Tab-separated table of C-alpha atoms in Angstrom:
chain	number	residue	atom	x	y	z
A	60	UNK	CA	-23.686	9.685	0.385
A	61	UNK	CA	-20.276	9.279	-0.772
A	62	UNK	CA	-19.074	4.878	-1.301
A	63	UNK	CA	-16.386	4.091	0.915
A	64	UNK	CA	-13.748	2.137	-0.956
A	65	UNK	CA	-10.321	0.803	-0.163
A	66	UNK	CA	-7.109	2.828	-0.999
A	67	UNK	CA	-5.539	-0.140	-2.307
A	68	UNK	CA	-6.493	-2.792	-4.928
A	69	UNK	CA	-3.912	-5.101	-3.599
A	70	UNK	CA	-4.539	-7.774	-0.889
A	71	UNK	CA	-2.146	-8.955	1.220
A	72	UNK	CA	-2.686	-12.762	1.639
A	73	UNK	CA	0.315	-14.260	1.609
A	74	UNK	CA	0.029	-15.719	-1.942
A	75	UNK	CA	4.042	-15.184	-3.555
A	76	UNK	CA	2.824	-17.953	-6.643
A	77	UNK	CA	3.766	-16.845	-10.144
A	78	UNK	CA	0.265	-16.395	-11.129
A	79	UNK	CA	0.205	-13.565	-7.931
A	80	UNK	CA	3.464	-11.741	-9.260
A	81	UNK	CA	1.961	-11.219	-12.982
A	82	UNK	CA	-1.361	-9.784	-11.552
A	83	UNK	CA	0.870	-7.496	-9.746
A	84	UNK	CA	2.774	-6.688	-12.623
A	85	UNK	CA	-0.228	-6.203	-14.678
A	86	UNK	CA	-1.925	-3.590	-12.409
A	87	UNK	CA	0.572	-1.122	-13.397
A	88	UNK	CA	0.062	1.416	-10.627
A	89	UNK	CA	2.276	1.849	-7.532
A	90	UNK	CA	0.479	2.357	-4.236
A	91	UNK	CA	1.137	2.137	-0.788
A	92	UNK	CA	1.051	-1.621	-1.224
A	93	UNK	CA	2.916	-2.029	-4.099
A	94	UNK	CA	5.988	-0.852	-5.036
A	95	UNK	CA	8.114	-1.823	-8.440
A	96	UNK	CA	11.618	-1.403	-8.781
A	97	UNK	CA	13.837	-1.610	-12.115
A	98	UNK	CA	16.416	-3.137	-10.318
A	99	UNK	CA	18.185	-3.446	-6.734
A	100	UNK	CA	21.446	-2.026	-6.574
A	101	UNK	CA	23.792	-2.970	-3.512
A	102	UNK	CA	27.459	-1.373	-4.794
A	103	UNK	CA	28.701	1.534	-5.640
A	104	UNK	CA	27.347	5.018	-4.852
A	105	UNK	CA	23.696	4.339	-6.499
A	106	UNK	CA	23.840	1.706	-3.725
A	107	UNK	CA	23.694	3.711	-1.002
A	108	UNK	CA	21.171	5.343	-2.743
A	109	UNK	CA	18.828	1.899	-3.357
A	110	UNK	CA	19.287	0.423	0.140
A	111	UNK	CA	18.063	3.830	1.787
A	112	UNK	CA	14.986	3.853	-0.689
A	113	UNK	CA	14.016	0.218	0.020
A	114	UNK	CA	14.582	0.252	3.750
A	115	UNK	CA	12.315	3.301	3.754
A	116	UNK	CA	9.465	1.410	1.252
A	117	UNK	CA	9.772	-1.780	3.810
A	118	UNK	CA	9.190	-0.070	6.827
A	119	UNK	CA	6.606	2.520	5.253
A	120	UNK	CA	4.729	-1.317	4.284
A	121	UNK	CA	5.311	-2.933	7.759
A	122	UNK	CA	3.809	0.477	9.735
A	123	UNK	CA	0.374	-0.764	7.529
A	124	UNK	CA	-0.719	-3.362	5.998
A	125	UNK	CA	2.513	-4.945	4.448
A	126	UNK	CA	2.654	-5.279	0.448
A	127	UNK	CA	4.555	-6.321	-2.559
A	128	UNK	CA	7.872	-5.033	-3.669
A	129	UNK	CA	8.258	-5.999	-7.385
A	130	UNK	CA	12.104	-5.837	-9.034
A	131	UNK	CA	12.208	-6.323	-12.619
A	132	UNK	CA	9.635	-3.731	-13.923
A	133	UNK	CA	10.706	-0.367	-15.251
A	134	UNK	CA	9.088	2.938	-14.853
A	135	UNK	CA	8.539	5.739	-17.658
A	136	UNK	CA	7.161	9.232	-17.388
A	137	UNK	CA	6.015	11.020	-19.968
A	138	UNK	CA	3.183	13.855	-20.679
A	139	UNK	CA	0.498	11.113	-19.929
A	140	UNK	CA	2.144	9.486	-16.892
A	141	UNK	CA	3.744	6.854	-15.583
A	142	UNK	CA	4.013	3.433	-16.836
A	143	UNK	CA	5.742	0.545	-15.435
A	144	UNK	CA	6.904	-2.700	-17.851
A	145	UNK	CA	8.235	-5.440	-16.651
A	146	UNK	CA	11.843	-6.113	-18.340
A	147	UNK	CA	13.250	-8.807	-16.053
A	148	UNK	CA	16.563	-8.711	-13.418
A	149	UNK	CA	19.811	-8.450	-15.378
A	150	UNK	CA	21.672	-11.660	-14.649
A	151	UNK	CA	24.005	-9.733	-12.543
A	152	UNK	CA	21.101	-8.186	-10.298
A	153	UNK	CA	19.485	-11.442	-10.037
A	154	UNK	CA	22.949	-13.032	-8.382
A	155	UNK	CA	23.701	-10.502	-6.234
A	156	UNK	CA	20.066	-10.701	-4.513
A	157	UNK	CA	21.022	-11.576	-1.350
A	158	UNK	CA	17.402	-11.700	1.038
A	159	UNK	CA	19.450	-12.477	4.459
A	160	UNK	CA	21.505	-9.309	3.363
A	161	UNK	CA	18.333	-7.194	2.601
A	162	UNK	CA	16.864	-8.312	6.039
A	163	UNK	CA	20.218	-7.281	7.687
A	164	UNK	CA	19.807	-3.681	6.348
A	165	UNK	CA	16.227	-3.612	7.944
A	166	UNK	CA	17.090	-4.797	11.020
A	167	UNK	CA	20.040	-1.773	11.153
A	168	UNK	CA	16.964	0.593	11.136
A	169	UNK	CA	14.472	-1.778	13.392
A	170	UNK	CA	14.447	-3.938	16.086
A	171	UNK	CA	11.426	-6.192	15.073
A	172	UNK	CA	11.854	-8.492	12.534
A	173	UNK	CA	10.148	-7.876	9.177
A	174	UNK	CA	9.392	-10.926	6.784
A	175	UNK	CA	10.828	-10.770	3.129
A	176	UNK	CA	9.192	-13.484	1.292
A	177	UNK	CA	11.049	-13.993	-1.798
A	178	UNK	CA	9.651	-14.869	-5.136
């Protein structure tokens, strides 16, 4: 008989510390509760581009069980893979991170509202 076990190694708990944030970091494997992002990009055509794409991984995380979006950590492929290190927010990305602006491009796309916890 075949083990059940969960799809994701990430709980959702409600734990945003700093200590939380590194283990996420050092899983190094996107799933459907985790996401990383190299950066957030509101301007400009690659805007567009990044609001679309995180609106999309919000509400794909609110439909189930909620998760972790992680900016900061850049993503490589190569013959073996991907691999995601973290390299920070540039300083400009970190000022323009606006979370009552991110919820206000949500709530173009939904009518409930959806928690960003900030970290």
């Amino acid at each position: 008989m075949e083990e059940i076990s969960p799809k994701s190694r990430v709980i959702i708990d409600g734990d945003i510390s700093a200590e939380r944030l590194a283990a996420l970091i050092k899983l190094g494997v996107e799933e459907e509760r985790l996401d990383y992002k190299n950066e957030y990009n509101l301007s400009g055509s690659k805007g567009t581009k990044d609001k679309v794409e995180f609106v999309r991984d919000v509400i794909g995380m609110a439909n189930t069980y909620g998760g972790y979006i992680v900016l900061g950590v850049h993503e490589t492929t190569d013959i073996s893979g991907k691999r995601f290190t973290p390299n920070g927010l540039s300083p400009s990305a970190s000022a323009s991170l606006d979370v009552s602006a991110l919820r206000q491009q949500i709530e173009a796309y939904v009518e409930e509202r959806i928690d960003i916890l900030p970290v």
